[in-house]
mmCIF file of C-alpha atoms and ligand atoms in Angstrom:
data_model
loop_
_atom_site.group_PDB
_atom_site.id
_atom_site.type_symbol
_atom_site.label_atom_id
_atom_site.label_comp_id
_atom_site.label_asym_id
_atom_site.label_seq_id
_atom_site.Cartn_x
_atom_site.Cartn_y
_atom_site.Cartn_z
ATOM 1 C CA UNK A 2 78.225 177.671 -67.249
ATOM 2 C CA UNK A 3 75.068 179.689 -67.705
ATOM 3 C CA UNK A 4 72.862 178.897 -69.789
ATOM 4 C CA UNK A 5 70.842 181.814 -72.048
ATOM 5 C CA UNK A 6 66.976 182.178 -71.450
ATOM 6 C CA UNK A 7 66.009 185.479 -73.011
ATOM 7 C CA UNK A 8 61.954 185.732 -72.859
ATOM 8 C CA UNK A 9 60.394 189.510 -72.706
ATOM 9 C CA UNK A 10 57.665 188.887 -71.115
ATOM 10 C CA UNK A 11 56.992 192.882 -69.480
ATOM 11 C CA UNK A 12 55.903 195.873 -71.475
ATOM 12 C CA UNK A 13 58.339 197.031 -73.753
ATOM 13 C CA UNK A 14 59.848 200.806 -73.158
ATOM 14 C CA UNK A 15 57.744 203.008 -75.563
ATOM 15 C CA UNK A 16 59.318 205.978 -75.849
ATOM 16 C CA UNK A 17 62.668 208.060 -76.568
ATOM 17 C CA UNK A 18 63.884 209.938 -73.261
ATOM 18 C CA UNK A 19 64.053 213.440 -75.028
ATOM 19 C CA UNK A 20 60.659 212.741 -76.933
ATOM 20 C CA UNK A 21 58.191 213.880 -74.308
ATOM 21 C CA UNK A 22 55.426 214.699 -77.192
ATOM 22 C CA UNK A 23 55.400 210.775 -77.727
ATOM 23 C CA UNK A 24 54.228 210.214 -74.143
ATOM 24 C CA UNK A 25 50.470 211.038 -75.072
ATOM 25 C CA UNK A 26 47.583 208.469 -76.420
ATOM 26 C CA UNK A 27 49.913 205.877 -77.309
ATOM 27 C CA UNK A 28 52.075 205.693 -73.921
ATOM 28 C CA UNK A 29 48.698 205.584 -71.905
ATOM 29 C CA UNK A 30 47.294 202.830 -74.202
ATOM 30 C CA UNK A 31 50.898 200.686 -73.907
ATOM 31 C CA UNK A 32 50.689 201.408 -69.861
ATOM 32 C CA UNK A 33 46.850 199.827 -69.634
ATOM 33 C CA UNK A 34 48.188 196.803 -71.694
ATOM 34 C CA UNK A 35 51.110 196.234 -69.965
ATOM 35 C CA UNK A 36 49.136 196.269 -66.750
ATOM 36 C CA UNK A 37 47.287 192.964 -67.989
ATOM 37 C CA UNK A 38 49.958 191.468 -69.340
ATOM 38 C CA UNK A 39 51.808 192.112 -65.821
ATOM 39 C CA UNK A 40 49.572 190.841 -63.643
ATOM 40 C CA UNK A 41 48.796 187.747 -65.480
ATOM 41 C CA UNK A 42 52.403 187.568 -65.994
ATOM 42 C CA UNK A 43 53.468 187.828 -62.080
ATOM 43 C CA UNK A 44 50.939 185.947 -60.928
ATOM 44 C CA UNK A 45 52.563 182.699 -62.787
ATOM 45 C CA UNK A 46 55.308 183.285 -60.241
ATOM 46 C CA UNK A 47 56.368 183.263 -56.832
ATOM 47 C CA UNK A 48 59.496 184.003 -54.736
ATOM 48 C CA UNK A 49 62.232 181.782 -54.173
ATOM 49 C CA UNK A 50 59.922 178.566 -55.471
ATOM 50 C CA UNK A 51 61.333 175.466 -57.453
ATOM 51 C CA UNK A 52 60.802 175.249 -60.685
ATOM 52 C CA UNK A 53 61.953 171.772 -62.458
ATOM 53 C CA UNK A 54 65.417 171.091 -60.698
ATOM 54 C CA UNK A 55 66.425 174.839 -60.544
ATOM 55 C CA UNK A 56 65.405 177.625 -57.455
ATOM 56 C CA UNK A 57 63.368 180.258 -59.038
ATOM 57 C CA UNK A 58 64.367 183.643 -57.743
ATOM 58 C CA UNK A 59 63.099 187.052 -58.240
ATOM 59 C CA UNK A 60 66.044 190.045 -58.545
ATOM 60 C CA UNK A 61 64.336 193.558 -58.740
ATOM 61 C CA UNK A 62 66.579 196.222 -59.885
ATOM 62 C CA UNK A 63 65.505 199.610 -58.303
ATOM 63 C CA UNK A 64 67.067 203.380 -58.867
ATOM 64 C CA UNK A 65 66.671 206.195 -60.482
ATOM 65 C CA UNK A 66 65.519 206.842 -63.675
ATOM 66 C CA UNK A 67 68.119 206.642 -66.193
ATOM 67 C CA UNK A 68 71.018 205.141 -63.879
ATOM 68 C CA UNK A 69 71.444 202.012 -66.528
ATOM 69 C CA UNK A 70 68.755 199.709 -64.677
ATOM 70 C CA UNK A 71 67.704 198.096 -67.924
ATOM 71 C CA UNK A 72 70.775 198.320 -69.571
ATOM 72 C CA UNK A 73 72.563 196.003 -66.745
ATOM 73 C CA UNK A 74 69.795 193.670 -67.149
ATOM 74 C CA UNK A 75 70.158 193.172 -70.902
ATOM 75 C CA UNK A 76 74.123 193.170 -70.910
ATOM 76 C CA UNK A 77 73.270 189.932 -68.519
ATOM 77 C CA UNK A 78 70.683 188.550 -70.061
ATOM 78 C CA UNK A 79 71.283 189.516 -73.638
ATOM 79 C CA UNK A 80 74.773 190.605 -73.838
ATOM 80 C CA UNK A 81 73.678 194.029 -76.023
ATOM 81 C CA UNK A 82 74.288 197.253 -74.829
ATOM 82 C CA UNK A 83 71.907 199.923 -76.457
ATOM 83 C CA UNK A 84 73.540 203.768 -76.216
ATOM 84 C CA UNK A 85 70.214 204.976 -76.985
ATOM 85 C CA UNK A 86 68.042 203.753 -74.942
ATOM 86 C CA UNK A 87 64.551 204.164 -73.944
ATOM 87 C CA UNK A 88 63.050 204.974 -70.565
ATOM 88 C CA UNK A 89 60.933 201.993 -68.644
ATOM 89 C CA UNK A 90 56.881 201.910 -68.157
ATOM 90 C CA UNK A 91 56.130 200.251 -65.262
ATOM 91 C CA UNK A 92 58.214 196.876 -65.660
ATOM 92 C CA UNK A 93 59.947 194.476 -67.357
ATOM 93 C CA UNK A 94 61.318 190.812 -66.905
ATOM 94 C CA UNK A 95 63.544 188.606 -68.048
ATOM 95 C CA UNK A 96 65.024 185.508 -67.279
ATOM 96 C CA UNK A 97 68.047 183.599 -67.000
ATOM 97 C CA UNK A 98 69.256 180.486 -65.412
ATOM 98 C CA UNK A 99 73.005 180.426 -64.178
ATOM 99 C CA UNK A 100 74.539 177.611 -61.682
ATOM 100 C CA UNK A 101 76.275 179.389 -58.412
ATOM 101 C CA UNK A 102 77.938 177.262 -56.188
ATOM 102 C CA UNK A 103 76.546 173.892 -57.328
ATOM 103 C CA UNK A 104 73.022 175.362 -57.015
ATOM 104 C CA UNK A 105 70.864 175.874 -60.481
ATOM 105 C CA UNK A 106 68.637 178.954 -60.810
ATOM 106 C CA UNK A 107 66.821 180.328 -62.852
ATOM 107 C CA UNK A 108 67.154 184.310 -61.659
ATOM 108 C CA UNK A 109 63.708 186.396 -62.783
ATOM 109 C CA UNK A 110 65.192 189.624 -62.799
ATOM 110 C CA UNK A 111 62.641 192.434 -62.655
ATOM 111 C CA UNK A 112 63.499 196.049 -64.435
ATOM 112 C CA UNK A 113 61.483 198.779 -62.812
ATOM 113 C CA UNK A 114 60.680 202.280 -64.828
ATOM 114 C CA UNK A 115 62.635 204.718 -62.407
ATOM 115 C CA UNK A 116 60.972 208.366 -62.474
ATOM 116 C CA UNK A 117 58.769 209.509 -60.237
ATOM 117 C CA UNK A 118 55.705 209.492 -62.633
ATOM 118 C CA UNK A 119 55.493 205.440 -63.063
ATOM 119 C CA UNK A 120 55.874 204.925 -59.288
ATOM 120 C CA UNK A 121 52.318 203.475 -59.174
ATOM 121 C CA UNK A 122 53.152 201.370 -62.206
ATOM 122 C CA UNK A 123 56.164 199.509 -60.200
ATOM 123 C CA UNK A 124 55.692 199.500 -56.785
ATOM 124 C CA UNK A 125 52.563 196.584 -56.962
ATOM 125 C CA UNK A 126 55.349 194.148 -58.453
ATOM 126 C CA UNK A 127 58.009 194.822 -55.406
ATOM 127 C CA UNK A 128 56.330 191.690 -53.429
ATOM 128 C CA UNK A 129 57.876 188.105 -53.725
ATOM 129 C CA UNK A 130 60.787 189.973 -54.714
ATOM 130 C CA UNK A 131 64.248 187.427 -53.020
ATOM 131 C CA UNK A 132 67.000 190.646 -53.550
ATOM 132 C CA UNK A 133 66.979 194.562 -54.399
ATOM 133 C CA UNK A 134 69.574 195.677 -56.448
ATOM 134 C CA UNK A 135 69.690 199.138 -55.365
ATOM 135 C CA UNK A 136 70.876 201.220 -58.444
ATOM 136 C CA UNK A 137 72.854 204.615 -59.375
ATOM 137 C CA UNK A 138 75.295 206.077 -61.610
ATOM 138 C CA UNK A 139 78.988 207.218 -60.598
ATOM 139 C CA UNK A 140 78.068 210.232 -62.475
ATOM 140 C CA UNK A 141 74.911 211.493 -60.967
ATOM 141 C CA UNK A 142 75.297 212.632 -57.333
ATOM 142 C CA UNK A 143 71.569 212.640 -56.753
ATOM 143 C CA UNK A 144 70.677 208.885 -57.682
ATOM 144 C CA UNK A 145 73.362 208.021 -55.241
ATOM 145 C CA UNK A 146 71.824 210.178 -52.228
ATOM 146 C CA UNK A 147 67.947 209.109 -53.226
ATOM 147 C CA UNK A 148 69.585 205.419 -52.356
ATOM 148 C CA UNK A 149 67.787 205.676 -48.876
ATOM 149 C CA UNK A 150 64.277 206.549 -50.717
ATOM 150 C CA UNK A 151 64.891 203.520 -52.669
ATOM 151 C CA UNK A 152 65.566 201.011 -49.972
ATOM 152 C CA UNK A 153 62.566 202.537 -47.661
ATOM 153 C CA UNK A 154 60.080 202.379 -51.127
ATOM 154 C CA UNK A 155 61.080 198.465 -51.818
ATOM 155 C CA UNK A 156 61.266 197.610 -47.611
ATOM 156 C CA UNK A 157 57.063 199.527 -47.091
ATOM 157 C CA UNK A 158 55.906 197.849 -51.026
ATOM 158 C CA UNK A 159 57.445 194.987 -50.869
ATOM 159 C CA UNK A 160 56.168 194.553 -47.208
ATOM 160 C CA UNK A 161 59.603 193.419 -46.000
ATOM 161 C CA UNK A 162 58.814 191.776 -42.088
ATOM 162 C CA UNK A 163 62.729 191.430 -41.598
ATOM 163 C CA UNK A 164 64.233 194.203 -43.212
ATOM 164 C CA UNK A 165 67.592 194.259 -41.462
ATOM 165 C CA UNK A 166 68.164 190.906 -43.162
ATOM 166 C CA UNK A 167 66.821 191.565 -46.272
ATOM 167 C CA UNK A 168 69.955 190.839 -49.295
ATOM 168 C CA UNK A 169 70.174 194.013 -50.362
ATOM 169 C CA UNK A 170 73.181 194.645 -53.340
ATOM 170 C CA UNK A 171 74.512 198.307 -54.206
ATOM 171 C CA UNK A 172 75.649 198.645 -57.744
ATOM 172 C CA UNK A 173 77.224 202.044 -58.876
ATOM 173 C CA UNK A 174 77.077 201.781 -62.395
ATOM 174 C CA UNK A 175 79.123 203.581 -64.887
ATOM 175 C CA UNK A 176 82.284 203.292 -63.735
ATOM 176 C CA UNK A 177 83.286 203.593 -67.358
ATOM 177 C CA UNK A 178 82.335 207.362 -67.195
ATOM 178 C CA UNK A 179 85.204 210.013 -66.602
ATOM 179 C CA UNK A 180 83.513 212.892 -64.905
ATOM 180 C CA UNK A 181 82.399 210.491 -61.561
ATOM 181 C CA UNK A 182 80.281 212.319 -59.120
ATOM 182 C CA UNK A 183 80.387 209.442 -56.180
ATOM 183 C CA UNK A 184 83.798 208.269 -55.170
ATOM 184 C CA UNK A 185 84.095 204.319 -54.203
ATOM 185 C CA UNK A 186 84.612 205.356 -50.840
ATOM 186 C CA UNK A 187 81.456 207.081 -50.332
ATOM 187 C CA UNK A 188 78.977 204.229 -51.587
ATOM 188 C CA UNK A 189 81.219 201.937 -49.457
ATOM 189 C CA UNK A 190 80.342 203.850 -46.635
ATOM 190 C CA UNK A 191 77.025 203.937 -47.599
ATOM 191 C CA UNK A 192 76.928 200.384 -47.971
ATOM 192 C CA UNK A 193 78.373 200.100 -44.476
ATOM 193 C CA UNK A 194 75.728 202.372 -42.675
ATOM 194 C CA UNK A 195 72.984 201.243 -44.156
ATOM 195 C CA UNK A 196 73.199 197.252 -43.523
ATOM 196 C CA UNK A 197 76.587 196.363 -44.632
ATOM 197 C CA UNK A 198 75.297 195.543 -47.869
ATOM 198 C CA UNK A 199 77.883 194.385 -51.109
ATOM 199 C CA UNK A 200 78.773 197.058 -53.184
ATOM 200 C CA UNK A 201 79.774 196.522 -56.807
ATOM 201 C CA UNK A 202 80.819 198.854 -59.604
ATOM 202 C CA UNK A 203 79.483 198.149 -63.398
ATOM 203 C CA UNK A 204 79.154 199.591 -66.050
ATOM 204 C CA UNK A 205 76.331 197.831 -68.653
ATOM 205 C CA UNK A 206 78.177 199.849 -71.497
ATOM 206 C CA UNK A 207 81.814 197.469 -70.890
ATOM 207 C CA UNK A 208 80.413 194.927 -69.401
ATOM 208 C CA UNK A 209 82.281 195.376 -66.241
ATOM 209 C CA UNK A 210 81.047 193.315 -63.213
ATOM 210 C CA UNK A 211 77.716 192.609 -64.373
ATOM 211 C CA UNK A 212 77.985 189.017 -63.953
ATOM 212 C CA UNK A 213 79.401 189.101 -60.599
ATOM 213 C CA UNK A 214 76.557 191.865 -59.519
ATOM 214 C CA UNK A 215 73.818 189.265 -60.201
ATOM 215 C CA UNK A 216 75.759 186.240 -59.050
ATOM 216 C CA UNK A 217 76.067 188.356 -56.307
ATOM 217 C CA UNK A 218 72.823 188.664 -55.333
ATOM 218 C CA UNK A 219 72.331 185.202 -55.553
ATOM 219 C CA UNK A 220 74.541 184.431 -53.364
ATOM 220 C CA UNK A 221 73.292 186.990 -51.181
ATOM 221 C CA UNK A 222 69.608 184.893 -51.253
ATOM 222 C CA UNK A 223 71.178 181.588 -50.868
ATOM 223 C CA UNK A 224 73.004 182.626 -47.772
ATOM 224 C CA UNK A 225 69.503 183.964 -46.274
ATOM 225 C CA UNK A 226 68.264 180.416 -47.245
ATOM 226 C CA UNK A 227 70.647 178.643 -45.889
ATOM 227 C CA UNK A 228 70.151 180.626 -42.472
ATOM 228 C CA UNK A 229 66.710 180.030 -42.395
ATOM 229 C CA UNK A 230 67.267 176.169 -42.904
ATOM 230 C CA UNK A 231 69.571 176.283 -40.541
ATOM 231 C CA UNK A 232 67.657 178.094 -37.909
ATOM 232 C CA UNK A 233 64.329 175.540 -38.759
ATOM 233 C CA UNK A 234 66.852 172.262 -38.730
ATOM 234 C CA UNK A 235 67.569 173.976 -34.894
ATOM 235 C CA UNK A 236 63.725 173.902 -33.806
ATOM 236 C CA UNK A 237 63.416 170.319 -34.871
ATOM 237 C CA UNK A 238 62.154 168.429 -31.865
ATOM 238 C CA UNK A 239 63.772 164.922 -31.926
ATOM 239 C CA UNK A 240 61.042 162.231 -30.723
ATOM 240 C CA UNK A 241 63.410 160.060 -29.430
ATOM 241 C CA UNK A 242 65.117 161.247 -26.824
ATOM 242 C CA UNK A 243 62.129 163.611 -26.167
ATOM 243 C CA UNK A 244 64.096 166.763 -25.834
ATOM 244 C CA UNK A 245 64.249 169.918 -28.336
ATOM 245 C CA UNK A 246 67.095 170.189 -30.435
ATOM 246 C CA UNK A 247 69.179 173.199 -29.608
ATOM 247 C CA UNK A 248 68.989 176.516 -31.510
ATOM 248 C CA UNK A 249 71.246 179.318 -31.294
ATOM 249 C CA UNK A 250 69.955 181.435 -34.462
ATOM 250 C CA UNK A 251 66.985 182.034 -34.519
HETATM 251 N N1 GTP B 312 78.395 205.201 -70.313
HETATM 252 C C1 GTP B 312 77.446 204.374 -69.870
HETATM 253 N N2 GTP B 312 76.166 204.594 -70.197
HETATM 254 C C2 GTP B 312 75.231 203.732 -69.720
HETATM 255 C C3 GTP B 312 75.559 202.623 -68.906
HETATM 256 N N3 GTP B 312 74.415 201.983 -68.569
HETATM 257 C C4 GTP B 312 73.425 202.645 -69.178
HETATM 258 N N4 GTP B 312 73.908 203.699 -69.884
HETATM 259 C C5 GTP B 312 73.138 204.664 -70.666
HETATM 260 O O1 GTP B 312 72.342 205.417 -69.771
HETATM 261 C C6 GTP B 312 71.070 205.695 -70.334
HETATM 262 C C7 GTP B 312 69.970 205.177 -69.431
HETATM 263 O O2 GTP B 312 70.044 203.760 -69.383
HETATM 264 P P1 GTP B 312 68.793 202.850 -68.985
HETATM 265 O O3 GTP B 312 69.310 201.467 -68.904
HETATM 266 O O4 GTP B 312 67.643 203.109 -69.863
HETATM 267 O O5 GTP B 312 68.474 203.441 -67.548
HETATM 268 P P2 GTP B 312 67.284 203.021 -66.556
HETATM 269 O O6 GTP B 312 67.834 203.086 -65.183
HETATM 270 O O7 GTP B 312 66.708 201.728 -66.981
HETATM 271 O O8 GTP B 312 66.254 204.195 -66.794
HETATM 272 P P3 GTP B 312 64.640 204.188 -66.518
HETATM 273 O O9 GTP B 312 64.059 203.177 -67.426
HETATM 274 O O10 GTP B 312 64.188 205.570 -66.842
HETATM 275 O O11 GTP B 312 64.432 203.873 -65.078
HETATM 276 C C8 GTP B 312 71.061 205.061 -71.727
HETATM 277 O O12 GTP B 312 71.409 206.039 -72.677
HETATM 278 C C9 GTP B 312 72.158 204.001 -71.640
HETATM 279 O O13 GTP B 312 72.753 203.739 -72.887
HETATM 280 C C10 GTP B 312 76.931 202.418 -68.569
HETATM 281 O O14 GTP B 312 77.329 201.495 -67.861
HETATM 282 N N5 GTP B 312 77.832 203.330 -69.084
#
């Protein structure tokens, strides 16, 4: 059903997480290019627009550093799982176009470098963004409990004007991990709290519910879409009998 559309366009990760004497010259050169290439890259796109006969959306995958952010994004796009691999600079996208529900789209799905360091590097390319995948690990506590600094960084960059009805998704990713730190419950409840957003458990390394997590969230923008066709079909002012359509949505 989907079809394959594997294009790196972002900067490429540079260096090995335990390597931090690689992170000198070179890494600063690599950031300033990927910088240009970035900004002419995003500026080629916009949220939610049509693009041929398929709806262009923009997924951003947020979380903490090392929480498998990348890693879910190539098992999707790629279907590789690297064990070893390297931490993000600033961004990355890829593409891939998938039908859901009878609708075509072509889902841009933006890999942001989690640590602290690069926060400057991401946070410009949060805007346009259609969904948040808000990332952690079943086996690192603190990535789940820095959710909440995730959601608030994406709602203030991204300069969300509706927030509570933002599609947010919650993935807790490897689940195929014995020693698990955050119990289903828990990110349910989370989940619940915090909007009563979908939760979903992957893991990039089996390829368990990755699929579903992204066809997730776009279901999760289609439904806002639909809403907001809904509510604009309900402000419609019909000529001939003079009188305002009723709306009850909006
Ligand atoms: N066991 C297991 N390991 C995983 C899984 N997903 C990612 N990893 C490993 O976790 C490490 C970090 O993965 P990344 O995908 O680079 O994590 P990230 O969130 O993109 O990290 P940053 O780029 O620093 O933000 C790598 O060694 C991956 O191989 C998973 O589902 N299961």
């Amino acid at each position: 059903m989907a079809k394959l559309q594997s294009s790196v366009v972002g900067p490429k990760r540079n260096f090995p997480k335990k390597n931090k004497a690689a992170t000198g010259k070179r890494e600063k050169l690599q950031e300033k290019l990927n910088w240009v290439r970035l900004i002419i890259n995003s500026s080629l796109f916009g949220a939610a627009t049509m693009s041929g006969k398929s709806l262009l959306l923009k997924v951003i995958l947020l979380g903490d550093g090392g929480v498998g952010k990348s890693s879910l994004m190539n098992r999707y796009v790629t279907n590789k799982f690297d064990s070893q691999a390297f931490h993000t600079i600033g961004v990355e996208f890829l593409n891939r176009d998938l039908e859901v529900d009878g609708r075509f789209v072509t889902l841009q799905i933006w890999d942001t470098a989690g640590q602290e360091r690069f926060k400057s590097l991401r946070t410009p390319f949060y805007r346009g963004a259609d969904c948040c995948l808000l990332t952690f690990s079943v086996d690192d506590r603190q990535s789940f409990e820095n959710l909440g600094n995730w959601q608030k960084e994406f709602i203030y960059y991204a300069d969300v004007k509706d927030p509570e009805h933002f599609p947010f998704v919650v993935l807790g990713n490897k689940v195929d991990k014995e020693d698990r730190q955050v119990t289903t419950e828990e990110a349910q409840a989370w989940c619940m709290e915090n909007g009563d957003y979908p939760y979903l458990e992957t893991s990039a390394k089996d390829d368990t519910n990755v699929t579903v997590a992204f066809e997730e969230a776009v279901r999760q923008v289609l439904a806002v879409e639909e809403q907001l066709e809904h509510c604009m079909l309900g402000h419609t002012i019909d000529l001939n009998s003079g009188s305002k359509a009723s709306s009850s949505c909006c």
